Amino acid sequence: RFYNSLLLAGLTAFFGVPIGLALGTWAAARKGTIFDRATTLGTLVLFSVPDFVLAYFLAFLFVVTFRIFPAHTAWVRDISWPDRLHGLALPVLVLTLISLAPIMRLTRASILNVLGNDYIEMAHLKGMSPWRIVLHHALPNAVAPIINVTLMVTAQLIVGVVIIETLFSYRGMGSYMVESVVRRDLPVVQACGMIFA
């Protein structure tokens, strides 16, 4: 079960971190455009909506309405990897949307903070392209807070999978902890809490 939880969190980090960094960098480079406003509004919505509401909405959309993904992710041990990834797609999508919002917003804010410095203005005066200024001058100097929030979001993925695993019947540590609470199996609950901590 711990392996299953790590697999879910790892796949989410694999997709969520690069997408969040790319969207934040692009929004900072195109500050004030429609794309910047749309991504800012989208991340505010993702911040405001609880993860279980987002999970139920996407499940209704992709499981009930369009029937793209399976309703649950409970599988047998010898299932093939394509079927396993197909079953994991919806939980990974939900967790990716939840995790990319803080990464994208902090990336955008950090880059915009750096873009106000004097050496950025000098790079503009030298005639450098806006993308080169953002990627070669602003992003390396804004990377420290981005790394901090990325590590915090990745750590929260391990703990945050409790709700998502329960909703999608995924056999991980989170659903195991919930089942143990229902059974009043205190040693297992304590062990899961210690592992999450």
PDB file of C-alpha atoms in Angstrom:
ATOM      1  CA  ARG A   1       0.000   0.000   0.000  1.00  0.00           C
ATOM      2  CA  PHE A   2       2.879   2.360   0.705  1.00  0.00           C
ATOM      3  CA  TYR A   3       4.218   1.596  -2.782  1.00  0.00           C
ATOM      4  CA  ASN A   4       0.798   2.396  -4.270  1.00  0.00           C
ATOM      5  CA  SER A   5       0.668   5.733  -2.445  1.00  0.00           C
ATOM      6  CA  LEU A   6       4.195   6.591  -3.574  1.00  0.00           C
ATOM      7  CA  LEU A   7       3.263   5.657  -7.141  1.00  0.00           C
ATOM      8  CA  LEU A   8       0.233   7.961  -7.056  1.00  0.00           C
ATOM      9  CA  ALA A   9       2.187  10.847  -5.496  1.00  0.00           C
ATOM     10  CA  GLY A  10       5.152  10.290  -7.831  1.00  0.00           C
ATOM     11  CA  LEU A  11       3.017  10.363 -10.970  1.00  0.00           C
ATOM     12  CA  THR A  12       1.287  13.496  -9.712  1.00  0.00           C
ATOM     13  CA  ALA A  13       4.616  15.232  -9.030  1.00  0.00           C
ATOM     14  CA  PHE A  14       5.921  14.076 -12.426  1.00  0.00           C
ATOM     15  CA  PHE A  15       3.092  15.903 -14.188  1.00  0.00           C
ATOM     16  CA  GLY A  16       2.175  18.675 -11.731  1.00  0.00           C
ATOM     17  CA  VAL A  17       5.596  20.211 -11.066  1.00  0.00           C
ATOM     18  CA  PRO A  18       6.708  20.771 -14.707  1.00  0.00           C
ATOM     19  CA  ILE A  19       3.257  21.978 -15.768  1.00  0.00           C
ATOM     20  CA  GLY A  20       3.082  24.394 -12.820  1.00  0.00           C
ATOM     21  CA  LEU A  21       6.583  25.732 -13.525  1.00  0.00           C
ATOM     22  CA  ALA A  22       5.847  26.128 -17.240  1.00  0.00           C
ATOM     23  CA  LEU A  23       2.504  27.883 -16.683  1.00  0.00           C
ATOM     24  CA  GLY A  24       3.977  30.191 -14.032  1.00  0.00           C
ATOM     25  CA  THR A  25       6.942  31.119 -16.230  1.00  0.00           C
ATOM     26  CA  TRP A  26       4.735  31.701 -19.243  1.00  0.00           C
ATOM     27  CA  ALA A  27       2.260  33.807 -17.242  1.00  0.00           C
ATOM     28  CA  ALA A  28       5.109  35.947 -15.874  1.00  0.00           C
ATOM     29  CA  ALA A  29       6.604  36.429 -19.336  1.00  0.00           C
ATOM     30  CA  ARG A  30       3.217  37.479 -20.707  1.00  0.00           C
ATOM     31  CA  LYS A  31       2.064  39.585 -17.758  1.00  0.00           C
ATOM     32  CA  GLY A  32      -1.250  41.354 -18.301  1.00  0.00           C
ATOM     33  CA  THR A  33      -2.312  39.254 -21.298  1.00  0.00           C
ATOM     34  CA  ILE A  34      -5.433  37.120 -21.530  1.00  0.00           C
ATOM     35  CA  PHE A  35      -3.369  33.996 -20.828  1.00  0.00           C
ATOM     36  CA  ASP A  36      -1.983  35.528 -17.632  1.00  0.00           C
ATOM     37  CA  ARG A  37      -5.430  36.552 -16.420  1.00  0.00           C
ATOM     38  CA  ALA A  38      -6.956  33.187 -17.322  1.00  0.00           C
ATOM     39  CA  THR A  39      -4.269  31.172 -15.520  1.00  0.00           C
ATOM     40  CA  THR A  40      -4.449  33.454 -12.486  1.00  0.00           C
ATOM     41  CA  LEU A  41      -8.232  33.044 -12.341  1.00  0.00           C
ATOM     42  CA  GLY A  42      -7.902  29.283 -12.870  1.00  0.00           C
ATOM     43  CA  THR A  43      -5.423  28.879 -10.023  1.00  0.00           C
ATOM     44  CA  LEU A  44      -7.629  30.965  -7.719  1.00  0.00           C
ATOM     45  CA  VAL A  45     -10.534  28.621  -8.495  1.00  0.00           C
ATOM     46  CA  LEU A  46      -8.330  25.562  -7.859  1.00  0.00           C
ATOM     47  CA  PHE A  47      -7.206  27.089  -4.550  1.00  0.00           C
ATOM     48  CA  SER A  48     -10.805  27.736  -3.485  1.00  0.00           C
ATOM     49  CA  VAL A  49     -12.401  24.417  -4.447  1.00  0.00           C
ATOM     50  CA  PRO A  50     -11.845  21.569  -1.942  1.00  0.00           C
ATOM     51  CA  ASP A  51     -10.133  18.530  -3.430  1.00  0.00           C
ATOM     52  CA  PHE A  52     -13.073  16.183  -2.800  1.00  0.00           C
ATOM     53  CA  VAL A  53     -15.446  18.558  -4.658  1.00  0.00           C
ATOM     54  CA  LEU A  54     -13.051  18.672  -7.607  1.00  0.00           C
ATOM     55  CA  ALA A  55     -12.719  14.874  -7.468  1.00  0.00           C
ATOM     56  CA  TYR A  56     -16.498  14.361  -7.517  1.00  0.00           C
ATOM     57  CA  PHE A  57     -16.933  16.856 -10.360  1.00  0.00           C
ATOM     58  CA  LEU A  58     -14.236  15.247 -12.530  1.00  0.00           C
ATOM     59  CA  ALA A  59     -15.564  11.773 -11.693  1.00  0.00           C
ATOM     60  CA  PHE A  60     -19.042  12.840 -12.793  1.00  0.00           C
ATOM     61  CA  LEU A  61     -17.607  14.351 -15.960  1.00  0.00           C
ATOM     62  CA  PHE A  62     -15.164  11.613 -17.022  1.00  0.00           C
ATOM     63  CA  VAL A  63     -16.740   8.499 -15.455  1.00  0.00           C
ATOM     64  CA  VAL A  64     -20.496   9.057 -15.617  1.00  0.00           C
ATOM     65  CA  THR A  65     -20.941  11.445 -18.545  1.00  0.00           C
ATOM     66  CA  PHE A  66     -18.172  10.550 -21.023  1.00  0.00           C
ATOM     67  CA  ARG A  67     -17.191   7.113 -19.598  1.00  0.00           C
ATOM     68  CA  ILE A  68     -13.483   7.606 -20.307  1.00  0.00           C
ATOM     69  CA  PHE A  69     -12.084   6.376 -16.988  1.00  0.00           C
ATOM     70  CA  PRO A  70     -13.138   3.561 -14.636  1.00  0.00           C
ATOM     71  CA  ALA A  71     -15.175   4.398 -11.542  1.00  0.00           C
ATOM     72  CA  HIS A  72     -12.633   2.897  -9.139  1.00  0.00           C
ATOM     73  CA  THR A  73      -8.958   1.983  -9.127  1.00  0.00           C
ATOM     74  CA  ALA A  74      -9.141  -1.275  -7.175  1.00  0.00           C
ATOM     75  CA  TRP A  75      -7.266  -3.844  -9.259  1.00  0.00           C
ATOM     76  CA  VAL A  76      -5.741  -7.253  -8.951  1.00  0.00           C
ATOM     77  CA  ARG A  77      -2.017  -7.700  -8.372  1.00  0.00           C
ATOM     78  CA  ASP A  78      -1.145  -9.004 -11.866  1.00  0.00           C
ATOM     79  CA  ILE A  79      -2.832  -6.223 -13.883  1.00  0.00           C
ATOM     80  CA  SER A  80      -0.883  -4.847 -16.858  1.00  0.00           C
ATOM     81  CA  TRP A  81       0.792  -1.427 -16.652  1.00  0.00           C
ATOM     82  CA  PRO A  82      -1.378   0.214 -19.365  1.00  0.00           C
ATOM     83  CA  ASP A  83      -4.525  -0.825 -17.475  1.00  0.00           C
ATOM     84  CA  ARG A  84      -3.000   0.341 -14.199  1.00  0.00           C
ATOM     85  CA  LEU A  85      -2.090   3.757 -15.664  1.00  0.00           C
ATOM     86  CA  HIS A  86      -5.570   4.043 -17.190  1.00  0.00           C
ATOM     87  CA  GLY A  87      -7.077   3.430 -13.769  1.00  0.00           C
ATOM     88  CA  LEU A  88      -4.707   5.920 -12.143  1.00  0.00           C
ATOM     89  CA  ALA A  89      -5.399   8.677 -14.687  1.00  0.00           C
ATOM     90  CA  LEU A  90      -8.343  10.281 -12.879  1.00  0.00           C
ATOM     91  CA  PRO A  91      -6.806  10.379  -9.362  1.00  0.00           C
ATOM     92  CA  VAL A  92      -3.559  11.697 -10.863  1.00  0.00           C
ATOM     93  CA  LEU A  93      -5.513  14.353 -12.782  1.00  0.00           C
ATOM     94  CA  VAL A  94      -7.283  15.521  -9.616  1.00  0.00           C
ATOM     95  CA  LEU A  95      -4.064  15.663  -7.571  1.00  0.00           C
ATOM     96  CA  THR A  96      -2.180  17.357 -10.430  1.00  0.00           C
ATOM     97  CA  LEU A  97      -4.764  20.139 -10.662  1.00  0.00           C
ATOM     98  CA  ILE A  98      -4.593  20.619  -6.898  1.00  0.00           C
ATOM     99  CA  SER A  99      -0.784  20.662  -6.770  1.00  0.00           C
ATOM    100  CA  LEU A 100       0.002  22.825  -9.792  1.00  0.00           C
ATOM    101  CA  ALA A 101      -1.967  25.841  -8.501  1.00  0.00           C
ATOM    102  CA  PRO A 102       0.473  26.867  -5.705  1.00  0.00           C
ATOM    103  CA  ILE A 103       3.516  26.047  -7.847  1.00  0.00           C
ATOM    104  CA  MET A 104       2.218  28.129 -10.750  1.00  0.00           C
ATOM    105  CA  ARG A 105       1.260  31.115  -8.609  1.00  0.00           C
ATOM    106  CA  LEU A 106       4.528  31.232  -6.676  1.00  0.00           C
ATOM    107  CA  THR A 107       6.579  30.762  -9.849  1.00  0.00           C
ATOM    108  CA  ARG A 108       4.772  33.674 -11.464  1.00  0.00           C
ATOM    109  CA  ALA A 109       5.122  35.887  -8.378  1.00  0.00           C
ATOM    110  CA  SER A 110       8.835  35.071  -7.922  1.00  0.00           C
ATOM    111  CA  ILE A 111       9.702  35.763 -11.552  1.00  0.00           C
ATOM    112  CA  LEU A 112       7.717  39.022 -11.571  1.00  0.00           C
ATOM    113  CA  ASN A 113       9.545  40.072  -8.400  1.00  0.00           C
ATOM    114  CA  VAL A 114      12.908  39.471 -10.076  1.00  0.00           C
ATOM    115  CA  LEU A 115      11.823  41.193 -13.303  1.00  0.00           C
ATOM    116  CA  GLY A 116      11.711  44.519 -11.427  1.00  0.00           C
ATOM    117  CA  ASN A 117      15.473  44.528 -10.775  1.00  0.00           C
ATOM    118  CA  ASP A 118      17.990  46.808 -12.469  1.00  0.00           C
ATOM    119  CA  TYR A 119      19.920  44.074 -14.288  1.00  0.00           C
ATOM    120  CA  ILE A 120      16.699  42.973 -15.992  1.00  0.00           C
ATOM    121  CA  GLU A 121      16.202  46.513 -17.264  1.00  0.00           C
ATOM    122  CA  MET A 122      19.804  46.465 -18.506  1.00  0.00           C
ATOM    123  CA  ALA A 123      19.089  43.215 -20.361  1.00  0.00           C
ATOM    124  CA  HIS A 124      16.085  44.894 -21.990  1.00  0.00           C
ATOM    125  CA  LEU A 125      18.254  47.839 -23.017  1.00  0.00           C
ATOM    126  CA  LYS A 126      20.773  45.435 -24.584  1.00  0.00           C
ATOM    127  CA  GLY A 127      18.002  44.191 -26.844  1.00  0.00           C
ATOM    128  CA  MET A 128      17.561  40.685 -25.450  1.00  0.00           C
ATOM    129  CA  SER A 129      14.308  38.893 -26.218  1.00  0.00           C
ATOM    130  CA  PRO A 130      11.744  38.728 -23.389  1.00  0.00           C
ATOM    131  CA  TRP A 131      11.909  34.914 -23.275  1.00  0.00           C
ATOM    132  CA  ARG A 132      15.699  34.918 -22.971  1.00  0.00           C
ATOM    133  CA  ILE A 133      15.489  37.471 -20.158  1.00  0.00           C
ATOM    134  CA  VAL A 134      12.915  35.361 -18.291  1.00  0.00           C
ATOM    135  CA  LEU A 135      14.638  31.990 -18.804  1.00  0.00           C
ATOM    136  CA  HIS A 136      18.311  32.995 -18.481  1.00  0.00           C
ATOM    137  CA  HIS A 137      18.201  35.916 -16.033  1.00  0.00           C
ATOM    138  CA  ALA A 138      14.951  35.947 -14.036  1.00  0.00           C
ATOM    139  CA  LEU A 139      14.214  32.242 -13.509  1.00  0.00           C
ATOM    140  CA  PRO A 140      17.647  31.235 -12.085  1.00  0.00           C
ATOM    141  CA  ASN A 141      17.439  34.081  -9.553  1.00  0.00           C
ATOM    142  CA  ALA A 142      13.849  33.232  -8.580  1.00  0.00           C
ATOM    143  CA  VAL A 143      14.430  29.510  -8.136  1.00  0.00           C
ATOM    144  CA  ALA A 144      14.881  29.360  -4.314  1.00  0.00           C
ATOM    145  CA  PRO A 145      11.233  30.036  -3.296  1.00  0.00           C
ATOM    146  CA  ILE A 146      10.040  27.896  -6.222  1.00  0.00           C
ATOM    147  CA  ILE A 147      12.057  24.919  -4.931  1.00  0.00           C
ATOM    148  CA  ASN A 148      10.648  25.455  -1.423  1.00  0.00           C
ATOM    149  CA  VAL A 149       7.010  25.445  -2.534  1.00  0.00           C
ATOM    150  CA  THR A 150       7.626  22.511  -4.891  1.00  0.00           C
ATOM    151  CA  LEU A 151       9.042  20.408  -2.056  1.00  0.00           C
ATOM    152  CA  MET A 152       6.188  21.410   0.255  1.00  0.00           C
ATOM    153  CA  VAL A 153       3.578  20.500  -2.358  1.00  0.00           C
ATOM    154  CA  THR A 154       5.309  17.179  -3.035  1.00  0.00           C
ATOM    155  CA  ALA A 155       5.335  16.380   0.689  1.00  0.00           C
ATOM    156  CA  GLN A 156       1.653  17.327   0.958  1.00  0.00           C
ATOM    157  CA  LEU A 157       0.861  14.885  -1.838  1.00  0.00           C
ATOM    158  CA  ILE A 158       1.758  11.962   0.427  1.00  0.00           C
ATOM    159  CA  VAL A 159      -0.655  13.191   3.113  1.00  0.00           C
ATOM    160  CA  GLY A 160      -3.254  14.591   0.694  1.00  0.00           C
ATOM    161  CA  VAL A 161      -3.826  11.265  -0.998  1.00  0.00           C
ATOM    162  CA  VAL A 162      -5.971  10.118   1.957  1.00  0.00           C
ATOM    163  CA  ILE A 163      -9.167  11.688   0.600  1.00  0.00           C
ATOM    164  CA  ILE A 164      -8.477  10.918  -3.059  1.00  0.00           C
ATOM    165  CA  GLU A 165      -7.564   7.280  -2.346  1.00  0.00           C
ATOM    166  CA  THR A 166     -10.779   6.836  -0.381  1.00  0.00           C
ATOM    167  CA  LEU A 167     -12.944   8.463  -3.064  1.00  0.00           C
ATOM    168  CA  PHE A 168     -11.497   6.373  -5.895  1.00  0.00           C
ATOM    169  CA  SER A 169     -11.187   3.101  -3.899  1.00  0.00           C
ATOM    170  CA  TYR A 170      -7.433   3.123  -4.392  1.00  0.00           C
ATOM    171  CA  ARG A 171      -5.520   0.627  -2.246  1.00  0.00           C
ATOM    172  CA  GLY A 172      -2.930   2.942  -0.740  1.00  0.00           C
ATOM    173  CA  MET A 173      -1.862   4.091   2.707  1.00  0.00           C
ATOM    174  CA  GLY A 174      -4.595   6.731   2.895  1.00  0.00           C
ATOM    175  CA  SER A 175      -7.479   4.352   2.271  1.00  0.00           C
ATOM    176  CA  TYR A 176      -5.804   1.814   4.599  1.00  0.00           C
ATOM    177  CA  MET A 177      -5.764   4.433   7.364  1.00  0.00           C
ATOM    178  CA  VAL A 178      -9.461   5.265   6.806  1.00  0.00           C
ATOM    179  CA  GLU A 179     -10.384   1.563   6.856  1.00  0.00           C
ATOM    180  CA  SER A 180      -8.407   1.142  10.087  1.00  0.00           C
ATOM    181  CA  VAL A 181     -10.235   4.072  11.689  1.00  0.00           C
ATOM    182  CA  VAL A 182     -13.557   2.423  10.815  1.00  0.00           C
ATOM    183  CA  ARG A 183     -12.325  -0.902  12.273  1.00  0.00           C
ATOM    184  CA  ARG A 184     -10.833   0.923  15.302  1.00  0.00           C
ATOM    185  CA  ASP A 185      -7.464  -0.658  14.637  1.00  0.00           C
ATOM    186  CA  LEU A 186      -5.446   1.835  16.682  1.00  0.00           C
ATOM    187  CA  PRO A 187      -1.906   0.467  16.035  1.00  0.00           C
ATOM    188  CA  VAL A 188      -2.409   0.697  12.254  1.00  0.00           C
ATOM    189  CA  VAL A 189      -3.794   4.247  12.551  1.00  0.00           C
ATOM    190  CA  GLN A 190      -0.795   5.243  14.674  1.00  0.00           C
ATOM    191  CA  ALA A 191       1.638   3.617  12.229  1.00  0.00           C
ATOM    192  CA  CYS A 192       0.022   5.363   9.233  1.00  0.00           C
ATOM    193  CA  GLY A 193       0.089   8.693  11.083  1.00  0.00           C
ATOM    194  CA  MET A 194       3.769   8.216  11.880  1.00  0.00           C
ATOM    195  CA  ILE A 195       4.586   7.373   8.252  1.00  0.00           C
ATOM    196  CA  PHE A 196       2.653  10.399   6.989  1.00  0.00           C
ATOM    197  CA  ALA A 197       4.384  12.645   9.541  1.00  0.00           C
TER     198      ALA A 197
END
